[in-house]
Coordinates of C-alpha atoms in Angstrom, one line a residue:
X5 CA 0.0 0.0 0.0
X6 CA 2.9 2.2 1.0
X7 CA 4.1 3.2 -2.9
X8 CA 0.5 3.9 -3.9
X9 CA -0.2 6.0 -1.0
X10 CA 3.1 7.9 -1.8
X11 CA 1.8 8.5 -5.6
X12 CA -1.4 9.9 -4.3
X13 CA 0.4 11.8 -2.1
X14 CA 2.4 13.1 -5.1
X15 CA -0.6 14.1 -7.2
X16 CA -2.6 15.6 -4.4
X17 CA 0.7 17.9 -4.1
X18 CA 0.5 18.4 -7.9
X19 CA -3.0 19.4 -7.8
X20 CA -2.5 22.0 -5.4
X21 CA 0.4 23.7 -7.0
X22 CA -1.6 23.5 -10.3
X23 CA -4.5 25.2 -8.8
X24 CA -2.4 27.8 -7.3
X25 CA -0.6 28.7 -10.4
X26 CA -3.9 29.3 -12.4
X27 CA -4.6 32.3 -9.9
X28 CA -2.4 35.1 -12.1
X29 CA -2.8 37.5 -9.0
X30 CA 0.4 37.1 -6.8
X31 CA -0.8 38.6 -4.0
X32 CA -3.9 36.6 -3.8
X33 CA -1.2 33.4 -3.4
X34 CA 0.2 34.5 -0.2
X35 CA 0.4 30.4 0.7
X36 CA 3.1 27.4 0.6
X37 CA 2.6 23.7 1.0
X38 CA 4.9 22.7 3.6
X39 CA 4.7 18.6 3.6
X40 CA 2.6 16.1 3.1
X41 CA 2.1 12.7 4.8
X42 CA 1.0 9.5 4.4
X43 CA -0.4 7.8 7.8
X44 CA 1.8 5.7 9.4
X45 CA 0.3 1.8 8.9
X46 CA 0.9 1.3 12.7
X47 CA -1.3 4.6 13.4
X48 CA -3.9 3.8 11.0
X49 CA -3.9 0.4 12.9
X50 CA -4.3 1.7 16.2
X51 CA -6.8 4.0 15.4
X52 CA -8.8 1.0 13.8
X53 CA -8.4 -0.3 16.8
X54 CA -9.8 2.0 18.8
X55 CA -12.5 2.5 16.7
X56 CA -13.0 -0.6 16.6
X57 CA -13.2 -1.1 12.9
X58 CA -13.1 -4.4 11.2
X59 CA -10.2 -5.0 8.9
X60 CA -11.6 -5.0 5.6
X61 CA -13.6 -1.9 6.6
X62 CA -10.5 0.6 7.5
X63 CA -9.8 2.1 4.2
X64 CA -14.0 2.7 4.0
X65 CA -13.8 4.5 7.7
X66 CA -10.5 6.1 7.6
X67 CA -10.3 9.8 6.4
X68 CA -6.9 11.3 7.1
X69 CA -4.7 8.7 5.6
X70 CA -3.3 11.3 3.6
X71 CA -2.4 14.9 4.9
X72 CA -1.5 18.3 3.2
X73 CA -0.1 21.1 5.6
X74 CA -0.7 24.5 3.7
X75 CA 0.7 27.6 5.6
X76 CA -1.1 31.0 4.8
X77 CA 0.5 34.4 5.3
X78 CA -2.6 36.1 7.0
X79 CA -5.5 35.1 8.8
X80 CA -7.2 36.6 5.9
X81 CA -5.8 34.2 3.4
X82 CA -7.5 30.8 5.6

């Protein structure tokens, strides 16, 4: 699962930076991506876990397994 979640987590980055150059207004893109993540399989276990999700039903609950951090300049910009 790990190389597949590391492509989507490519094109997710891709799609934002697309998005952002289409804006032609620099000052309106006053914001960065800083990382992204994948979630760790031992975290997404634990948190199936607690949930107490059945195994063929995690990837149906879970809804953070990928994560984009995107910093704006100004409370305005959120």
């Amino acid at each position: 699962m790990q190389p597949i979640l590391n492509k989507y987590r490519a094109e997710l980055k891709r799609i934002i930076a697309t998005q952002m150059k289409k804006i032609n207004n620099p000052e309106l893109v006053r914001i960065r991506v800083t990382e992204a993540r994948v979630k760790p399989l031992t975290s997404l276990w634990r948190k199936a876990q607690r949930k107490r999700w059945k195994v063929h039903d995690i990837f149906k609950e879970i809804q953070d397994i990928l994560g984009v951090r995107i910093v704006c300049a100004n409370i305005e910009d959120i």
